[in-house]
Amino acid sequence: MHSFTKEEHRRVGEQNYTILCIDDESVNLKVLASIFKDHYNVIACKSAKQGFQRALNENPDIILLDILMPEENGFELMAKLKQHPQLTNIPVIFITGLQDAEDEEKGLMMGACDYIQKPFNYGIVRARVNTHLEIVRQRNLLQKFALFDSLTELPNRRKWQQDSVDYWLSAKSAQTAMVYGIVDVDHFKKYNDYYGHQQGDVALRKIANTIRRTLFEFGGAVFRCGGEEFYFYFPGNQQFSDEVTLTACLKSIENLAIPHLAISPNCLVSVSIGAVRVIPSDNNSVEKVMKQADERLYLVKNSDRNGVSYLDLNIEKQQIVLDIS
C-alpha cells in the first residue's frame, strides 16, 4: 500500500536518511512510521521536549512536526530549532489538524519547508517528504563540491577554516596537544615547466593521496590550501611520536619515486614540512600557529628541502630533521 515508486527510489537514492516524527498522538506516529520505515530510519517522539533532544542527538535529515501538543506546541519548538546553530538548517514539515490559512502562513513564515493538513493522504505525504529529501541530497552534493578540491579530492581551504578551528576548540577544552603544519612540494614550478601541467596534476594527486593515507593512520587530516601546498593537523602525543608521523610523510613521498629530471638526473619529487606542536589556549590561535608553521617551512625551503622543521611551543624547543633519505 505504501510502496515507493521506481522514480522515488531513483531520486532519493539508497542513502540512509533519518526522519524525525514529533506528534503527541501515537496513532499518527504509527501511520507515519508505516509509510517510511521500510526505506528510512524513522524516529518517533511524543513531545516537543523529547523531539528537540532527539534532534540534537540524531541530527535527522528532515523533521515531521505536529503543532497542537501539550506543554510545548509545534510553533514553539520550531522557533527553538531555528535558533539552534546545529538544527537551523534541518527542513521541517508541519503535519497538523490546523486548517486555518493564518496558521499555515505562520508555519511557513517561521521557516517550515511545507505544511500538510490532517487527515493526510499517505501518497501525498510520501511524495512531499521525498521531494524535500531530494533537495537535501542535492544540497549535500553542492556542499561537498564547495568544500572539496576537485583535482585531489581533498577537503579545501574553506573546509580547513571550519575543521581546524573545530579541532582547536575541542583540544582546548580537553587540554590535549595538537600538531598543525604545512606540506609544500619542492620545486613544483620547475616540475610543471618540465613535464607539463597535466603531468603535474597527476603528481599532485599521487602526493595528496599518499599524505592523506599516511596522516589518517595517525588520526590526522590534510587539506589542499594552495597550488602545491597542503595544510594538516593530527593529535599530538609524545614528541617522538610527532617526529615519527612527520618523517613518515616525507618517506611516503620519497617512496612514490616520482622522477624530477628538471633538477637532476637522479632527483625524485620531495616535500618540505613545517610543523608546530601546541596545546591550544586563549593566548594562541590556529592563525598564529599556522604562521609559525609557515616560518618553520621556510627554514626547510631555504636549506636542503626534503625535510621537516618542527617546533614544540610547550617546551620552546625546535628540532629540524633534514635529508632523511
XYZ file of C-alpha atoms in Angstrom:
325
model
C 0.000 0.000 0.000
C 2.820 2.416 0.875
C 5.473 1.056 -1.506
C 7.820 3.527 -3.217
C 7.807 4.013 -6.970
C 10.933 3.453 -9.078
C 11.102 7.190 -9.693
C 11.092 7.907 -5.961
C 13.879 5.382 -5.427
C 15.877 6.967 -8.249
C 15.505 10.481 -6.908
C 16.388 9.912 -3.267
C 18.774 7.026 -3.918
C 19.621 4.415 -1.338
C 21.003 6.769 1.303
C 20.043 6.021 4.887
C 18.074 9.169 5.650
C 16.674 9.761 9.116
C 13.147 11.149 9.590
C 12.186 12.519 12.999
C 8.403 12.450 13.620
C 7.073 14.510 16.539
C 3.394 14.109 17.436
C 1.592 13.549 20.744
C -0.817 11.090 19.107
C 0.535 7.526 18.947
C -1.726 6.592 16.031
C -0.262 9.378 13.886
C 3.272 8.273 14.708
C 2.434 4.688 13.773
C 0.963 5.760 10.448
C 3.997 7.894 9.569
C 6.333 5.091 10.597
C 4.415 2.625 8.407
C 4.909 4.897 5.387
C 8.667 5.330 5.752
C 10.124 2.604 7.980
C 10.986 0.210 5.136
C 13.166 2.793 3.407
C 14.362 5.259 6.038
C 15.364 5.373 9.663
C 12.262 6.686 11.478
C 12.436 8.167 14.983
C 9.134 8.812 16.793
C 8.712 11.278 19.667
C 5.542 12.154 21.586
C 6.543 15.587 22.880
C 8.351 18.695 21.723
C 10.872 18.398 24.555
C 11.753 14.823 23.633
C 11.826 15.697 19.942
C 14.246 18.575 20.465
C 16.649 16.351 22.376
C 16.486 13.582 19.761
C 17.114 16.160 17.041
C 20.293 17.206 18.850
C 21.416 13.629 19.325
C 20.475 12.193 15.926
C 20.790 15.181 13.555
C 17.883 13.987 11.340
C 17.613 14.811 7.652
C 14.019 16.022 7.982
C 11.500 16.630 10.776
C 7.746 15.984 10.553
C 6.155 18.126 13.252
C 2.677 18.401 14.730
C 1.525 21.777 16.058
C -1.111 21.003 18.691
C 0.811 19.334 21.514
C 0.630 19.787 25.307
C 3.253 21.721 27.300
C 5.095 22.978 24.193
C 3.461 23.281 20.783
C 4.959 22.861 17.338
C 5.354 26.576 16.707
C 7.343 26.967 19.929
C 9.550 24.013 19.037
C 10.051 25.388 15.528
C 11.370 28.643 16.991
C 13.880 26.698 19.105
C 15.017 24.632 16.127
C 15.657 27.707 14.007
C 17.598 29.419 16.801
C 19.938 26.472 17.342
C 23.015 26.523 15.044
C 23.146 22.723 14.803
C 19.477 22.366 13.881
C 18.573 25.523 11.981
C 19.089 24.029 8.502
C 17.086 20.833 9.050
C 13.931 21.004 6.869
C 10.688 20.871 8.855
C 7.277 19.849 7.526
C 4.265 20.700 9.678
C 1.654 17.908 9.649
C -1.275 19.251 11.621
C -5.014 19.391 12.091
C -4.923 23.212 11.991
C -6.517 24.180 8.691
C -6.659 27.944 9.065
C -4.734 29.792 6.341
C -3.202 32.064 9.002
C -1.691 29.060 10.786
C -0.263 27.752 7.535
C 1.175 31.164 6.732
C 2.673 31.389 10.227
C 4.334 27.981 9.887
C 5.832 28.809 6.503
C 6.968 32.247 7.683
C 8.763 30.576 10.600
C 10.822 28.579 8.115
C 8.897 25.350 7.521
C 9.531 23.895 4.080
C 5.970 22.516 3.803
C 2.610 22.390 5.570
C 0.329 19.347 5.342
C -3.150 19.261 6.832
C -4.684 16.285 8.635
C -6.259 13.973 7.721
C -3.495 13.472 5.191
C -3.173 11.303 2.132
C -0.390 8.748 2.517
C 0.836 9.130 -1.045
C 0.987 12.924 -0.796
C 2.948 12.814 2.462
C 5.371 10.309 0.989
C 5.812 12.328 -2.212
C 6.375 15.618 -0.394
C 8.863 14.109 2.044
C 10.752 12.512 -0.846
C 10.804 15.839 -2.689
C 12.420 17.547 0.280
C 14.860 14.676 0.815
C 15.904 15.078 -2.812
C 16.608 18.742 -2.040
C 18.645 17.609 0.969
C 20.616 15.243 -1.287
C 21.336 17.980 -3.803
C 22.300 20.422 -1.050
C 24.728 17.876 0.392
C 26.292 17.384 -3.034
C 26.688 21.129 -3.504
C 28.229 21.393 -0.063
C 30.650 18.611 -0.901
C 31.699 20.341 -4.107
C 32.099 23.626 -2.222
C 34.294 22.079 0.465
C 36.468 19.708 -1.588
C 39.195 20.235 -4.149
C 38.173 18.694 -7.473
C 41.717 17.740 -8.537
C 42.950 15.914 -5.433
C 39.544 15.192 -3.848
C 40.963 16.512 -0.588
C 38.999 18.982 1.539
C 39.876 22.536 0.522
C 40.814 25.775 2.293
C 37.206 26.572 3.163
C 36.858 23.169 4.836
C 40.174 23.755 6.607
C 38.862 27.007 8.051
C 35.929 25.107 9.535
C 37.579 21.906 10.717
C 40.859 23.313 12.026
C 39.003 25.654 14.370
C 36.632 22.887 15.490
C 39.551 20.629 16.371
C 41.350 23.528 18.046
C 38.373 24.221 20.307
C 37.975 20.519 21.088
C 41.660 20.174 22.001
C 41.484 23.380 24.030
C 38.556 22.041 26.032
C 40.350 18.742 26.673
C 43.765 20.402 27.074
C 45.364 17.967 24.670
C 48.193 18.703 22.267
C 47.721 19.097 18.517
C 50.227 19.322 15.690
C 49.421 21.796 12.909
C 51.535 22.215 9.815
C 52.151 22.790 6.128
C 53.446 20.495 3.385
C 54.898 22.119 0.277
C 56.041 20.224 -2.821
C 59.672 21.057 -3.594
C 60.486 22.748 -6.925
C 56.963 22.152 -8.218
C 57.010 25.050 -10.680
C 60.091 23.550 -12.307
C 58.289 20.194 -12.407
C 55.305 21.753 -14.208
C 57.546 23.619 -16.636
C 59.495 20.461 -17.486
C 56.713 17.839 -17.581
C 53.662 19.980 -18.327
C 50.641 20.830 -16.180
C 48.775 17.622 -16.978
C 51.611 15.511 -15.585
C 51.878 17.984 -12.710
C 48.252 17.290 -11.852
C 48.945 13.547 -11.840
C 51.844 14.064 -9.446
C 49.764 16.263 -7.154
C 47.027 13.640 -6.943
C 49.555 10.962 -6.009
C 51.167 13.190 -3.390
C 47.820 14.249 -1.920
C 46.532 10.681 -1.605
C 49.791 9.499 -0.079
C 49.848 12.220 2.580
C 46.177 11.629 3.325
C 46.704 7.900 3.865
C 49.783 8.478 5.999
C 48.199 11.072 8.278
C 44.996 9.055 8.541
C 46.989 6.282 10.203
C 47.963 8.788 12.911
C 44.460 10.227 13.328
C 45.169 13.310 11.243
C 43.701 15.109 8.240
C 45.120 17.018 5.270
C 43.651 19.823 3.150
C 44.714 21.346 -0.171
C 45.038 25.060 0.562
C 47.164 26.213 -2.373
C 48.568 25.061 -5.698
C 51.167 22.676 -4.240
C 50.595 23.494 -0.590
C 48.732 21.317 1.916
C 47.702 22.120 5.493
C 47.331 19.382 8.072
C 46.751 18.581 11.716
C 46.947 15.481 13.874
C 46.687 14.800 17.604
C 49.990 15.212 19.398
C 51.240 12.502 21.731
C 54.844 12.320 22.826
C 57.435 14.365 20.936
C 58.942 11.230 19.415
C 55.569 10.196 18.021
C 55.128 13.565 16.326
C 58.503 13.233 14.623
C 57.653 9.697 13.550
C 54.444 10.968 11.932
C 56.157 13.822 10.116
C 59.042 11.675 8.960
C 56.548 9.076 7.723
C 55.032 11.761 5.482
C 58.437 12.524 3.983
C 59.207 8.855 3.461
C 55.830 8.175 1.864
C 56.505 10.806 -0.815
C 60.032 9.542 -1.351
C 58.658 6.022 -1.803
C 56.486 7.229 -4.674
C 59.767 7.597 -6.611
C 58.427 10.274 -8.968
C 61.359 11.423 -11.151
C 62.188 15.145 -11.166
C 64.640 15.433 -14.039
C 64.279 19.227 -14.081
C 66.523 19.286 -11.007
C 68.978 16.464 -11.739
C 69.087 13.021 -13.400
C 68.682 11.194 -10.073
C 66.328 13.601 -8.324
C 62.890 12.496 -7.094
C 59.916 14.664 -6.153
C 60.069 15.561 -2.460
C 58.247 17.777 0.035
C 59.174 20.197 2.801
C 57.194 20.367 6.036
C 56.821 22.999 8.719
C 55.007 21.855 11.858
C 54.100 23.197 15.292
C 53.014 21.252 18.356
C 50.742 23.197 20.698
C 48.225 22.788 23.489
C 45.520 25.288 22.465
C 44.912 28.180 24.857
C 43.447 31.682 24.964
C 46.922 33.058 24.251
C 47.129 31.371 20.881
C 45.040 30.628 17.793
C 45.066 28.496 14.661
C 46.124 31.548 12.616
C 49.116 32.293 14.865
C 50.200 28.659 14.940
C 49.969 28.339 11.159
C 52.076 31.483 10.766
C 54.741 29.821 12.905
C 54.398 26.631 10.855
C 54.959 28.709 7.721
C 58.136 30.148 9.247
C 59.316 26.624 10.025
C 58.527 25.568 6.462
C 60.758 28.249 5.016
C 63.641 27.174 7.214
C 63.493 23.900 5.288
C 62.857 25.523 1.898
C 65.894 27.764 2.379
C 68.056 24.814 3.363
C 68.257 21.442 1.576
C 64.476 20.883 1.337
C 63.059 17.344 1.651
C 62.822 17.750 5.422
C 60.908 18.887 8.477
C 61.211 21.900 10.741
C 59.342 21.076 13.941
C 58.603 23.435 16.833
C 57.109 22.411 20.166
C 55.623 25.563 21.678
C 55.114 23.925 25.045
C 58.791 23.298 25.661
C 60.023 26.182 23.493
C 62.346 23.857 21.665
C 62.661 23.308 17.951
C 64.105 20.426 16.061
C 64.955 20.174 12.367
C 65.038 16.843 10.575
C 66.615 17.067 7.121
C 67.854 14.742 4.394
C 66.065 11.655 5.592
C 66.915 9.600 2.519
